[in-house]
CSV table of C-alpha atoms in Angstrom, one decimal:
chain,number,residue,atom,x,y,z
A,1,MET,CA,9.3,50.4,-47.1
A,2,PRO,CA,11.3,49.4,-50.5
A,3,TRP,CA,14.2,46.6,-50.4
A,4,VAL,CA,16.9,45.8,-52.3
A,5,ARG,CA,17.9,42.5,-52.1
A,6,PHE,CA,21.4,41.0,-53.2
A,7,PHE,CA,23.9,37.8,-52.4
A,8,ALA,CA,26.9,39.5,-51.2
A,9,ALA,CA,30.2,38.0,-49.7
A,10,ARG,CA,32.7,40.5,-47.4
A,11,GLN,CA,34.7,42.1,-50.0
A,12,ASP,CA,31.3,43.3,-51.7
A,13,LEU,CA,30.0,44.2,-49.0
A,14,LEU,CA,32.9,46.7,-48.5
A,15,GLU,CA,33.0,47.4,-51.8
A,16,PHE,CA,29.2,48.8,-50.9
A,17,ILE,CA,29.6,50.5,-47.8
A,18,THR,CA,33.0,52.2,-49.6
A,19,PHE,CA,30.6,54.1,-52.4
A,20,ALA,CA,28.5,54.8,-49.2
A,21,PHE,CA,31.3,57.0,-47.7
A,22,ALA,CA,32.0,58.8,-50.7
A,23,GLN,CA,28.5,60.5,-50.1
A,24,PRO,CA,29.2,63.5,-48.2
A,25,GLY,CA,29.3,63.7,-44.7
A,26,LEU,CA,27.8,60.3,-44.5
A,27,GLN,CA,28.4,58.0,-41.4
A,28,VAL,CA,27.6,54.2,-40.8
A,29,LEU,CA,25.9,53.4,-37.4
A,30,GLU,CA,24.7,50.1,-35.4
A,31,VAL,CA,20.9,49.6,-35.6
A,32,ASP,CA,21.3,48.2,-31.9
A,33,SER,CA,24.3,48.2,-30.0
A,34,GLY,CA,25.9,45.0,-27.8
A,35,PHE,CA,25.0,44.2,-24.7
A,36,ASP,CA,26.1,46.7,-21.8
A,37,ARG,CA,28.1,49.0,-24.5
A,38,GLU,CA,27.6,52.2,-26.2
A,39,LEU,CA,26.9,52.3,-29.7
A,40,ARG,CA,29.1,52.2,-32.6
A,41,ARG,CA,29.4,55.1,-35.2
A,42,PHE,CA,31.7,54.2,-38.2
A,43,ALA,CA,33.3,57.2,-39.8
A,44,ASP,CA,35.3,55.3,-42.6
A,45,ARG,CA,35.4,52.3,-44.8
A,46,ASP,CA,38.5,51.0,-42.5
A,47,ALA,CA,37.1,51.6,-39.5
A,48,VAL,CA,34.0,48.4,-40.8
A,49,ALA,CA,36.5,46.4,-42.3
A,50,ALA,CA,37.8,45.6,-39.2
A,51,LEU,CA,34.2,44.2,-37.9
A,52,SER,CA,35.6,40.6,-38.1
A,53,GLU,CA,31.9,39.6,-38.5
A,54,LEU,CA,31.5,41.3,-41.8
A,55,GLY,CA,30.2,38.6,-44.6
A,56,LEU,CA,29.5,35.8,-41.9
A,57,ASP,CA,26.0,34.8,-40.9
A,58,PRO,CA,26.4,32.8,-37.8
A,59,HIS,CA,22.2,32.0,-37.4
A,60,GLY,CA,21.4,31.9,-41.1
A,61,ASP,CA,19.2,34.0,-41.0
A,62,GLY,CA,20.1,37.2,-43.0
A,63,PHE,CA,20.1,39.6,-39.9
A,64,ALA,CA,24.0,38.6,-38.6
A,65,LEU,CA,24.9,42.8,-38.7
A,66,GLN,CA,22.3,45.3,-39.4
A,67,LEU,CA,23.9,49.1,-39.9
A,68,ALA,CA,22.1,52.2,-41.0
A,69,LEU,CA,23.6,54.8,-43.0
A,70,TRP,CA,23.3,58.7,-41.5
A,71,THR,CA,24.5,61.8,-43.3
A,72,PRO,CA,23.5,65.3,-42.0
A,73,ALA,CA,22.3,66.2,-45.7
A,74,VAL,CA,19.2,64.2,-44.6
A,75,MET,CA,18.1,65.1,-41.3
A,76,LYS,CA,19.9,65.9,-37.9
A,77,PHE,CA,21.7,62.9,-36.0
A,78,PRO,CA,18.9,59.7,-35.2
A,79,SER,CA,17.7,60.1,-31.9
A,80,VAL,CA,19.5,57.3,-29.6
A,81,ARG,CA,17.2,55.2,-27.2
A,82,ARG,CA,18.3,52.9,-24.1
A,83,ILE,CA,16.9,49.7,-23.6
A,84,ASP,CA,16.6,48.4,-20.2
A,85,LEU,CA,16.6,44.5,-19.7
A,86,LYS,CA,14.2,42.7,-17.9
A,87,PRO,CA,15.9,41.2,-14.9
A,88,ALA,CA,17.5,37.7,-16.1
A,89,ALA,CA,16.4,38.4,-19.6
A,90,VAL,CA,19.6,37.8,-21.1
A,91,PRO,CA,21.7,36.4,-17.5
A,92,GLY,CA,24.7,38.8,-16.9
A,93,ARG,CA,23.1,42.3,-18.9
A,94,THR,CA,21.2,44.9,-17.8
A,95,PHE,CA,20.8,47.5,-21.4
A,96,ARG,CA,21.2,48.1,-24.8
A,97,PHE,CA,20.9,51.1,-27.6
A,98,THR,CA,19.2,51.7,-30.4
A,99,ILE,CA,18.8,53.9,-33.0
A,100,GLU,CA,15.5,55.3,-34.7
A,101,SER,CA,14.4,57.9,-37.6
A,102,ALA,CA,12.6,57.1,-40.6
A,103,GLY,CA,15.0,59.0,-42.6
A,104,LEU,CA,17.8,56.5,-41.9
A,105,ILE,CA,18.8,53.9,-44.5
A,106,VAL,CA,18.8,50.2,-43.1
A,107,LEU,CA,21.9,47.5,-44.3
A,108,GLN,CA,20.5,44.7,-43.4
A,109,CYS,CA,24.1,42.1,-43.8
A,110,GLY,CA,23.8,38.4,-45.0
A,111,GLY,CA,26.6,36.7,-45.3
A,112,ARG,CA,28.4,32.8,-45.1
A,113,HIS,CA,26.8,30.3,-43.0
A,114,GLU,CA,28.0,26.9,-43.7
A,115,GLY,CA,27.6,26.1,-47.3
A,116,VAL,CA,25.4,28.9,-48.2
A,117,LEU,CA,25.4,32.9,-48.5
A,118,THR,CA,22.2,34.3,-47.1
A,119,THR,CA,20.9,37.9,-49.0
A,120,SER,CA,21.7,41.2,-47.5
A,121,LYS,CA,19.1,43.6,-48.0
A,122,LEU,CA,18.9,47.9,-48.1
A,123,GLY,CA,15.8,49.2,-47.3
A,124,TRP,CA,14.4,52.6,-46.3
A,125,PHE,CA,11.2,54.3,-45.8
A,126,THR,CA,9.5,56.4,-48.1
A,127,GLU,CA,8.2,59.7,-47.2
A,128,ALA,CA,4.4,58.0,-47.8
A,129,GLY,CA,5.3,55.1,-45.3
A,130,ALA,CA,6.8,57.0,-43.3
A,131,ARG,CA,4.0,59.5,-42.5
A,132,LYS,CA,1.6,56.0,-42.7
A,133,ARG,CA,3.2,55.0,-40.1
A,134,ALA,CA,3.7,58.2,-37.5
A,135,ALA,CA,6.7,58.5,-38.2
A,136,GLU,CA,7.2,62.0,-37.6
A,137,GLU,CA,7.3,61.2,-33.8
A,138,GLN,CA,11.3,59.8,-34.9
A,139,GLY,CA,11.9,62.8,-36.7
A,140,GLY,CA,9.9,62.1,-39.5
A,141,ALA,CA,8.9,65.5,-40.3
A,142,MET,CA,12.5,67.1,-39.9
A,143,ILE,CA,13.7,64.5,-43.3
A,144,ASP,CA,14.8,66.1,-46.2
A,145,TRP,CA,13.3,64.0,-48.2
A,146,THR,CA,14.1,65.5,-51.3
A,147,GLU,CA,17.7,64.8,-50.5
A,148,HIS,CA,16.8,61.3,-49.1
A,149,ARG,CA,15.7,60.7,-52.4
A,150,ARG,CA,18.7,61.2,-54.0
A,151,LEU,CA,20.7,59.3,-52.1
A,152,THR,CA,18.5,56.4,-51.8
A,153,SER,CA,18.5,56.1,-55.8
A,154,ARG,CA,22.5,57.1,-55.8
A,155,LEU,CA,22.6,53.9,-53.9
A,156,ARG,CA,19.8,51.4,-55.2
A,157,TYR,CA,21.4,52.4,-58.9
A,158,HIS,CA,24.9,51.5,-58.0
A,159,LEU,CA,23.2,47.9,-55.9
A,160,THR,CA,21.2,47.2,-59.0
A,161,GLU,CA,23.4,48.7,-62.0
A,162,ARG,CA,27.0,49.6,-61.7
A,163,VAL,CA,28.0,46.4,-59.3
A,164,ALA,CA,25.6,43.5,-60.0
A,165,ALA,CA,27.4,40.9,-61.9
A,166,ALA,CA,24.4,38.7,-62.1
A,167,ARG,CA,21.1,38.3,-61.5
A,168,VAL,CA,18.5,35.8,-60.0
A,169,SER,CA,14.6,36.1,-59.6
A,170,SER,CA,14.7,39.8,-58.3
A,171,ARG,CA,17.8,39.6,-56.4
A,172,VAL,CA,21.4,41.0,-57.4
A,173,VAL,CA,25.0,39.0,-56.9
A,174,MET,CA,27.3,40.5,-56.3
A,175,ALA,CA,31.0,39.6,-57.8
A,176,GLU,CA,32.7,37.7,-55.1
A,177,ALA,CA,29.0,36.2,-54.2
A,178,LEU,CA,29.0,35.0,-57.7
A,179,GLN,CA,32.4,33.6,-57.5
A,180,LEU,CA,31.8,31.4,-54.0
A,181,HIS,CA,28.6,30.3,-55.5
A,182,ARG,CA,30.4,29.0,-58.7
A,183,ALA,CA,32.7,27.5,-56.4
A,184,GLY,CA,29.5,25.6,-54.7
A,185,VAL,CA,28.2,28.1,-51.9
A,186,SER,CA,24.2,27.2,-52.5
A,187,LEU,CA,22.4,31.0,-52.7
A,188,LYS,CA,19.6,31.1,-50.4
A,189,ASP,CA,17.0,33.9,-48.4
A,190,ARG,CA,17.5,32.0,-45.4
A,191,ALA,CA,19.9,29.5,-44.9
A,192,ARG,CA,17.2,27.0,-43.3
A,193,GLY,CA,14.6,28.0,-46.1
A,194,PRO,CA,13.0,26.5,-48.2
A,195,GLU,CA,14.0,28.4,-51.9
A,196,THR,CA,17.7,28.1,-53.4
A,197,PHE,CA,18.9,30.6,-55.9
A,198,ALA,CA,21.3,29.2,-59.1
A,199,VAL,CA,22.5,31.8,-61.3
A,200,PRO,CA,22.2,30.1,-64.8
């Protein structure tokens, strides 16, 4: 599964999402719903901008907010699966929803955690990877892989070439993230990880 790893603050993430919404028919979805509520769908940039948690990473693990990019040009709407929680697994909660499809493009948002900015990641299955993992069960056989490759190429190019303000190791640093770093914010894959990245 290819991943593009990048450092992005809130405005950087919104800029990328604005570009993603410019792709015909694209919608942004939650990968997992909150407990005891429906899965959220975001039809435009303003809907995503209303998420107060965007750009923050409370636990410092780079998984603060997981979103999926979907377009009908690639595949039909993904399967939504209800997960019934075991009694007392999460006190007072009984279920949540998740989406599943090998054709989704996943955006794992990192963000600010105390004095650290954690990486965000954009990832997707390749056609070969989907088949290897028997993803046909999740609709892999009904994905337009040609259109999928076009879309992922556009998104990757935008991140790695058009909006990259700097690079450190194999990671892109976007504009607001670079400003924060120069103001003293550390760049890490995970807030508690051993490796800190410094832009020269």
